[in-house]
C-alpha positions as a Python dict, from the first residue, in 0.01 Angstrom:
ca = {
    (1, 'M'): (0, 0, 0),
    (2, 'P'): (176, -302, -155),
    (3, 'R'): (182, -618, 53),
    (4, 'A'): (520, -702, 204),
    (5, 'R'): (693, -1011, 76),
    (6, 'P'): (660, -1318, 300),
    (7, 'S'): (941, -1382, 544),
    (8, 'V'): (1197, -1649, 462),
    (9, 'S'): (1393, -1889, 679),
    (10, 'V'): (1706, -2031, 515),
    (11, 'I'): (1788, -2379, 644),
    (12, 'I'): (2140, -2510, 582),
    (13, 'P'): (2234, -2866, 682),
    (14, 'N'): (2609, -2905, 717),
    (15, 'Y'): (2858, -3182, 777),
    (16, 'N'): (3229, -3105, 748),
    (17, 'Y'): (3196, -2838, 480),
    (18, 'E'): (3429, -2574, 621),
    (19, 'K'): (3567, -2533, 269),
    (20, 'T'): (3239, -2396, 131),
    (21, 'L'): (3030, -2287, 429),
    (22, 'R'): (3166, -1932, 439),
    (23, 'A'): (3090, -1876, 71),
    (24, 'C'): (2745, -2029, 119),
    (25, 'L'): (2660, -1804, 414),
    (26, 'A'): (2807, -1493, 250),
    (27, 'S'): (2576, -1550, -48),
    (28, 'V'): (2273, -1582, 182),
    (29, 'F'): (2348, -1255, 360),
    (30, 'A'): (2398, -1082, 23),
    (31, 'Q'): (2044, -1159, -96),
    (32, 'T'): (1826, -878, -228),
    (33, 'H'): (1545, -1021, -14),
    (34, 'A'): (1694, -1053, 332),
    (35, 'P'): (1597, -1369, 522),
    (36, 'L'): (1420, -1346, 856),
    (37, 'D'): (1654, -1608, 999),
    (38, 'V'): (1936, -1831, 880),
    (39, 'I'): (1959, -2168, 1050),
    (40, 'V'): (2270, -2384, 1021),
    (41, 'V'): (2215, -2738, 1144),
    (42, 'D'): (2560, -2881, 1198),
    (43, 'D'): (2547, -3260, 1188),
    (44, 'A'): (2836, -3338, 1426),
    (45, 'S'): (3111, -3188, 1209),
    (46, 'T'): (3472, -3250, 1309),
    (47, 'D'): (3614, -2951, 1118),
    (48, 'R'): (3580, -2574, 1178),
    (49, 'S'): (3226, -2552, 1042),
    (50, 'R'): (3067, -2439, 1368),
    (51, 'D'): (3323, -2162, 1419),
    (52, 'I'): (3255, -2035, 1068),
    (53, 'A'): (2879, -2039, 1125),
    (54, 'R'): (2919, -1836, 1444),
    (55, 'E'): (3106, -1565, 1251),
    (56, 'F'): (2779, -1487, 1070),
    (57, 'G'): (2553, -1477, 1373),
    (58, 'V'): (2324, -1749, 1245),
    (59, 'V'): (2099, -1973, 1450),
    (60, 'L'): (2330, -2269, 1504),
    (61, 'I'): (2184, -2607, 1592),
    (62, 'A'): (2465, -2844, 1684),
    (63, 'N'): (2382, -3213, 1661),
    (64, 'P'): (2580, -3423, 1911),
    (65, 'R'): (2586, -3714, 1664),
    (66, 'N'): (2557, -3746, 1289),
    (67, 'R'): (2196, -3814, 1192),
    (68, 'G'): (2194, -3738, 820),
    (69, 'V'): (2058, -3462, 598),
    (70, 'S'): (1690, -3550, 647),
    (71, 'A'): (1711, -3513, 1024),
    (72, 'A'): (1912, -3192, 987),
    (73, 'R'): (1652, -3035, 758),
    (74, 'N'): (1371, -3138, 992),
    (75, 'L'): (1547, -2977, 1289),
    (76, 'G'): (1597, -2658, 1090),
    (77, 'A'): (1234, -2649, 979),
    (78, 'A'): (1115, -2694, 1338),
    (79, 'A'): (1322, -2392, 1447),
    (80, 'A'): (1230, -2171, 1149),
    (81, 'R'): (1017, -1858, 1203),
    (82, 'G'): (968, -1764, 837),
    (83, 'E'): (657, -1816, 625),
    (84, 'I'): (872, -1975, 354),
    (85, 'L'): (1141, -2236, 411),
    (86, 'F'): (1438, -2216, 175),
    (87, 'F'): (1656, -2526, 199),
    (88, 'L'): (2015, -2477, 87),
    (89, 'D'): (2306, -2719, 97),
    (90, 'S'): (2623, -2588, 259),
    (91, 'D'): (2831, -2656, -54),
    (92, 'T'): (2623, -2417, -266),
    (93, 'A'): (2636, -2037, -299),
    (94, 'L'): (2323, -1854, -417),
    (95, 'H'): (2288, -1589, -683),
    (96, 'P'): (2176, -1259, -519),
    (97, 'E'): (1815, -1273, -648),
    (98, 'A'): (1749, -1637, -555),
    (99, 'L'): (1540, -1580, -243),
    (100, 'A'): (1342, -1293, -398),
    (101, 'N'): (1263, -1496, -707),
    (102, 'A'): (1157, -1799, -504),
    (103, 'V'): (923, -1586, -292),
    (104, 'D'): (772, -1413, -596),
    (105, 'L'): (706, -1743, -773),
    (106, 'L'): (534, -1895, -470),
    (107, 'E'): (332, -1578, -410),
    (108, 'A'): (214, -1558, -770),
    (109, 'D'): (76, -1913, -775),
    (110, 'P'): (-107, -2041, -465),
    (111, 'G'): (-123, -2391, -613),
    (112, 'L'): (254, -2409, -641),
    (113, 'G'): (393, -2617, -359),
    (114, 'C'): (766, -2595, -421),
    (115, 'V'): (1018, -2415, -640),
    (116, 'H'): (1376, -2529, -679),
    (117, 'G'): (1667, -2416, -885),
    (118, 'V'): (1934, -2490, -1142),
    (119, 'L'): (2305, -2516, -1066),
    (120, 'D'): (2564, -2314, -1257),
    (121, 'P'): (2781, -2489, -1520),
    (122, 'E'): (3093, -2377, -1331),
    (123, 'P'): (3184, -2515, -987),
    (124, 'L'): (3197, -2293, -680),
    (125, 'F'): (3568, -2373, -644),
    (126, 'D'): (3731, -2518, -956),
    (127, 'D'): (3943, -2808, -836),
    (128, 'G'): (4001, -2987, -1163),
    (129, 'P'): (3845, -3179, -1452),
    (130, 'V'): (3632, -3419, -1243),
    (131, 'E'): (3453, -3127, -1081),
    (132, 'R'): (3417, -2950, -1417),
    (133, 'Y'): (3256, -3264, -1558),
    (134, 'H'): (3012, -3285, -1268),
    (135, 'A'): (2918, -2915, -1284),
    (136, 'L'): (2849, -2928, -1657),
    (137, 'H'): (2636, -3241, -1630),
    (138, 'A'): (2441, -3118, -1325),
    (139, 'H'): (2365, -2786, -1494),
    (140, 'F'): (2270, -2934, -1829),
    (141, 'W'): (2011, -3189, -1722),
    (142, 'R'): (1845, -2950, -1479),
    (143, 'R'): (1826, -2671, -1735),
    (144, 'R'): (1687, -2914, -1993),
    (145, 'A'): (1413, -3025, -1754),
    (146, 'A'): (1323, -2678, -1620),
    (147, 'G'): (951, -2614, -1587),
    (148, 'E'): (678, -2801, -1407),
    (149, 'V'): (825, -3128, -1280),
    (150, 'R'): (737, -3409, -1041),
    (151, 'T'): (1058, -3411, -839),
    (152, 'A'): (1201, -3145, -608),
    (153, 'F'): (1566, -3117, -509),
    (154, 'F'): (1628, -2937, -183),
    (155, 'A'): (1991, -2844, -239),
    (156, 'L'): (1834, -2510, -331),
    (157, 'G'): (1456, -2522, -303),
    (158, 'A'): (1173, -2340, -129),
    (159, 'L'): (823, -2416, -9),
    (160, 'R'): (574, -2255, 226),
    (161, 'K'): (608, -2362, 586),
    (162, 'E'): (240, -2455, 596),
    (163, 'V'): (295, -2688, 301),
    (164, 'F'): (591, -2851, 472),
    (165, 'E'): (385, -2904, 786),
    (166, 'R'): (100, -3053, 584),
    (167, 'V'): (318, -3289, 381),
    (168, 'G'): (526, -3390, 681),
    (169, 'P'): (899, -3408, 757),
    (170, 'F'): (1178, -3562, 553),
    (171, 'D'): (1218, -3936, 603),
    (172, 'E'): (1501, -3968, 854),
    (173, 'N'): (1562, -4329, 750),
    (174, 'L'): (1702, -4191, 422),
    (175, 'R'): (2042, -4029, 388),
    (176, 'D'): (2019, -4034, 7),
    (177, 'S'): (1721, -3993, -229),
    (178, 'E'): (1528, -3820, 49),
    (179, 'D'): (1428, -3554, -205),
    (180, 'V'): (1263, -3814, -428),
    (181, 'E'): (1070, -3973, -143),
    (182, 'Y'): (954, -3633, -22),
    (183, 'S'): (851, -3534, -373),
    (184, 'G'): (629, -3841, -397),
    (185, 'R'): (427, -3711, -104),
    (186, 'L'): (437, -3346, -206),
    (187, 'I'): (316, -3400, -563),
    (188, 'R'): (-9, -3558, -445),
    (189, 'S'): (-141, -3218, -340),
    (190, 'H'): (90, -2951, -483),
    (191, 'R'): (271, -2866, -803),
    (192, 'I'): (652, -2842, -829),
    (193, 'V'): (851, -2611, -1056),
    (194, 'M'): (1222, -2613, -1134),
    (195, 'T'): (1345, -2279, -1263),
    (196, 'E'): (1659, -2095, -1370),
    (197, 'A'): (1529, -1796, -1174),
    (198, 'I'): (1680, -1970, -869),
    (199, 'R'): (2048, -2027, -930),
    (200, 'G'): (2340, -2145, -725),
    (201, 'R'): (2702, -2242, -776),
    (202, 'H'): (2786, -2583, -635),
    (203, 'D'): (3112, -2733, -511),
    (204, 'D'): (3142, -3105, -574),
    (205, 'V'): (3388, -3388, -525),
    (206, 'D'): (3703, -3339, -729),
    (207, 'R'): (3846, -3693, -733),
    (208, 'L'): (3721, -3962, -968),
    (209, 'G'): (3719, -4241, -711),
    (210, 'A'): (3524, -4032, -460),
    (211, 'M'): (3269, -3930, -723),
    (212, 'L'): (3211, -4289, -838),
    (213, 'S'): (3186, -4411, -479),
    (214, 'E'): (2929, -4142, -400),
    (215, 'Q'): (2726, -4230, -710),
    (216, 'Y'): (2739, -4600, -626),
    (217, 'R'): (2605, -4527, -277),
    (218, 'R'): (2328, -4298, -398),
    (219, 'S'): (2221, -4535, -675),
    (220, 'Q'): (2141, -4807, -426),
    (221, 'L'): (1815, -4630, -352),
    (222, 'L'): (1705, -4610, -716),
    (223, 'V'): (1476, -4908, -661),
    (224, 'A'): (1291, -4704, -398),
    (225, 'A'): (1250, -4420, -648),
    (226, 'L'): (1108, -4630, -933),
    (227, 'G'): (752, -4519, -865),
    (228, 'Q'): (849, -4153, -895),
    (229, 'M'): (1052, -4220, -1209),
    (230, 'R'): (766, -4408, -1377),
    (231, 'A'): (531, -4121, -1291),
    (232, 'G'): (754, -3872, -1472),
    (233, 'G'): (1001, -3781, -1199),
    (234, 'L'): (1328, -3614, -1296),
    (235, 'T'): (1610, -3831, -1425),
    (236, 'A'): (1962, -3706, -1490),
    (237, 'N'): (2056, -3957, -1760),
    (238, 'R'): (1903, -4096, -2078),
    (239, 'P'): (1759, -4449, -2040),
    (240, 'L'): (1930, -4559, -2365),
    (241, 'G'): (2268, -4458, -2227),
    (242, 'V'): (2206, -4639, -1899),
    (243, 'L'): (2102, -4953, -2089),
    (244, 'A'): (2406, -4941, -2318),
    (245, 'A'): (2640, -4896, -2021),
    (246, 'A'): (2468, -5180, -1832),
    (247, 'L'): (2510, -5423, -2122),
    (248, 'T'): (2872, -5338, -2201),
    (249, 'G'): (3024, -5536, -1911),
    (250, 'P'): (2818, -5854, -1969),
    (251, 'A'): (2905, -5837, -2341),
    (252, 'L'): (3282, -5839, -2285),
    (253, 'P'): (3311, -6220, -2230),
    (254, 'L'): (3187, -6266, -2587),
    (255, 'G'): (3545, -6190, -2687),
    (256, 'L'): (3646, -6528, -2543),
    (257, 'L'): (3437, -6695, -2813),
    (258, 'S'): (3574, -6486, -3095),
    (259, 'P'): (3775, -6163, -3114),
    (260, 'W'): (3520, -6040, -3365),
    (261, 'L'): (3253, -6051, -3097),
    (262, 'L'): (3434, -5772, -2914),
    (263, 'L'): (3258, -5554, -3169),
    (264, 'V'): (2944, -5601, -2960),
    (265, 'P'): (3072, -5418, -2647),
    (266, 'A'): (3246, -5167, -2876),
    (267, 'A'): (2913, -5096, -3044),
    (268, 'L'): (2749, -5056, -2704),
    (269, 'V'): (3013, -4803, -2599),
    (270, 'L'): (2951, -4613, -2924),
    (271, 'L'): (2577, -4627, -2861),
    (272, 'F'): (2635, -4489, -2514),
    (273, 'A'): (2846, -4202, -2652),
    (274, 'C'): (2565, -4110, -2894),
    (275, 'A'): (2275, -4158, -2651),
    (276, 'D'): (2256, -3793, -2544),
    (277, 'P'): (2372, -3571, -2831),
    (278, 'G'): (2246, -3254, -2662),
    (279, 'L'): (2470, -3316, -2363),
    (280, 'S'): (2768, -3389, -2587),
    (281, 'R'): (2715, -3069, -2787),
    (282, 'F'): (2690, -2873, -2465),
    (283, 'A'): (3019, -3011, -2330),
    (284, 'L'): (3185, -2945, -2666),
    (285, 'R'): (3070, -2583, -2672),
    (286, 'R'): (3175, -2517, -2314),
    (287, 'R'): (3512, -2692, -2302),
    (288, 'G'): (3620, -2803, -2650),
    (289, 'P'): (3679, -3139, -2823),
    (290, 'G'): (3953, -3263, -2590),
    (291, 'F'): (3736, -3218, -2285),
    (292, 'L'): (3443, -3381, -2463),
    (293, 'L'): (3645, -3704, -2491),
    (294, 'Y'): (3731, -3685, -2123),
    (295, 'F'): (3372, -3596, -2036),
    (296, 'T'): (3236, -3898, -2226),
    (297, 'A'): (3482, -4138, -2060),
    (298, 'V'): (3399, -4012, -1710),
    (299, 'H'): (3027, -4016, -1793),
    (300, 'F'): (3059, -4383, -1894),
    (301, 'L'): (3233, -4468, -1567),
    (302, 'L'): (2961, -4282, -1377),
    (303, 'H'): (2699, -4496, -1551),
    (304, 'Q'): (2886, -4810, -1446),
    (305, 'A'): (2863, -4689, -1086),
    (306, 'I'): (2490, -4625, -1132),
    (307, 'V'): (2430, -4975, -1268),
    (308, 'L'): (2636, -5148, -998),
    (309, 'G'): (2479, -4938, -725),
    (310, 'A'): (2128, -5009, -850),
    (311, 'A'): (2202, -5384, -861),
    (312, 'R'): (2336, -5373, -506),
    (313, 'G'): (2033, -5172, -398),
    (314, 'L'): (1796, -5431, -545),
    (315, 'V'): (1965, -5704, -343),
    (316, 'R'): (1942, -5495, -27),
    (317, 'W'): (1577, -5411, -99),
    (318, 'L'): (1497, -5783, -118),
    (319, 'T'): (1704, -5891, 182),
    (320, 'E'): (1709, -5598, 430),
    (321, 'P'): (1370, -5494, 573),
    (322, 'D'): (1516, -5170, 714),
    (323, 'F'): (1661, -5059, 380),
    (324, 'G'): (1482, -4775, 204),
    (325, 'P'): (1200, -4543, 308),
    (326, 'S'): (1044, -4572, 653),
    (327, 'V'): (711, -4660, 495),
    (328, 'R'): (850, -5009, 434),
    (329, 'R'): (887, -5054, 810),
    (330, 'R'): (532, -4940, 873),
    (331, 'A'): (398, -5169, 602),
    (332, 'A'): (578, -5478, 729),
    (333, 'P'): (377, -5695, 972),
    (334, 'P'): (517, -5658, 1325),
    (335, 'A'): (688, -5958, 1475),
    (336, 'P'): (508, -6105, 1779),
    (337, 'A'): (650, -5979, 2108),
    (338, 'N'): (662, -6329, 2257),
    (339, 'P'): (667, -6597, 1985),
    (340, 'P'): (475, -6908, 2093),
    (341, 'A'): (680, -7206, 2194),
    (342, 'A'): (679, -7511, 1973),
    (343, 'G'): (361, -7711, 2017),
    (344, 'T'): (168, -7422, 2175),
    (345, 'S'): (-171, -7352, 2016),
    (346, 'V'): (-258, -6990, 1942),
}
């Protein structure tokens, strides 16, 4: 008699995503491998998210205050009854075979610690060109990197509950880059695979200012992720493009010395545009030459947000002891409870 597939708990952190939560939950309940339980951890939403969750009869954990995605995932994992934990963001809808494929991959390879998926090139709800840009980019770099990797992303990712308990919870000091920090611990004892067998359609920000602001915020923790990146962790952008974008701004004042020197930043912009030809060809095939020009311009602005965010993050890393992963707090020497008065010998 064939062995039954392991049971799955789907854990969905949510904060003010009434727009997408219904589509997310509908996709979970349409899976070919039905989950044992579906846990929505609502992180003090102020919209109708909790009412929508109750329509589906899920296990609803309602946080009285906003604690961030790491805390929400930890609460969901603690309440889960399944042998496999499938983490899913509330702005993502799964393809019908996603849970089944995740379970089969983990079952087939006992040394595999985590499997996570690839986002579709089309947004869940198409709200304009900014969202189309983001969906294309997010799909392309994940698909390009698919295979055995050193970084897991838990927007749609699964691991055995016993592995989660062994590795430990998400770092609740992190509201961004928590995936990267967790991956650094996970990869020490388990392998990670990213695969197109697990697919989802994601809804993202649809306004340019909001997207750049979000990227600026997230990039502040890049300094904390440098160890993972040096060890071969996933990166979404080509280093040459990041370098060209970073140098363009500082090169602009050269034009004050001579108009001809404006060729330097112009050359850097051209270098940026050519830094990832595979991505450019992909955007051209999907949306045409006009959109490629738009795509490249938005991509350049995104890189500016990355560079500025990383610079701000470096300053915070050097000046704020509480900034970054909790391990920094544990590593710092504790301050004496009662500092000695001046002139007192200790």
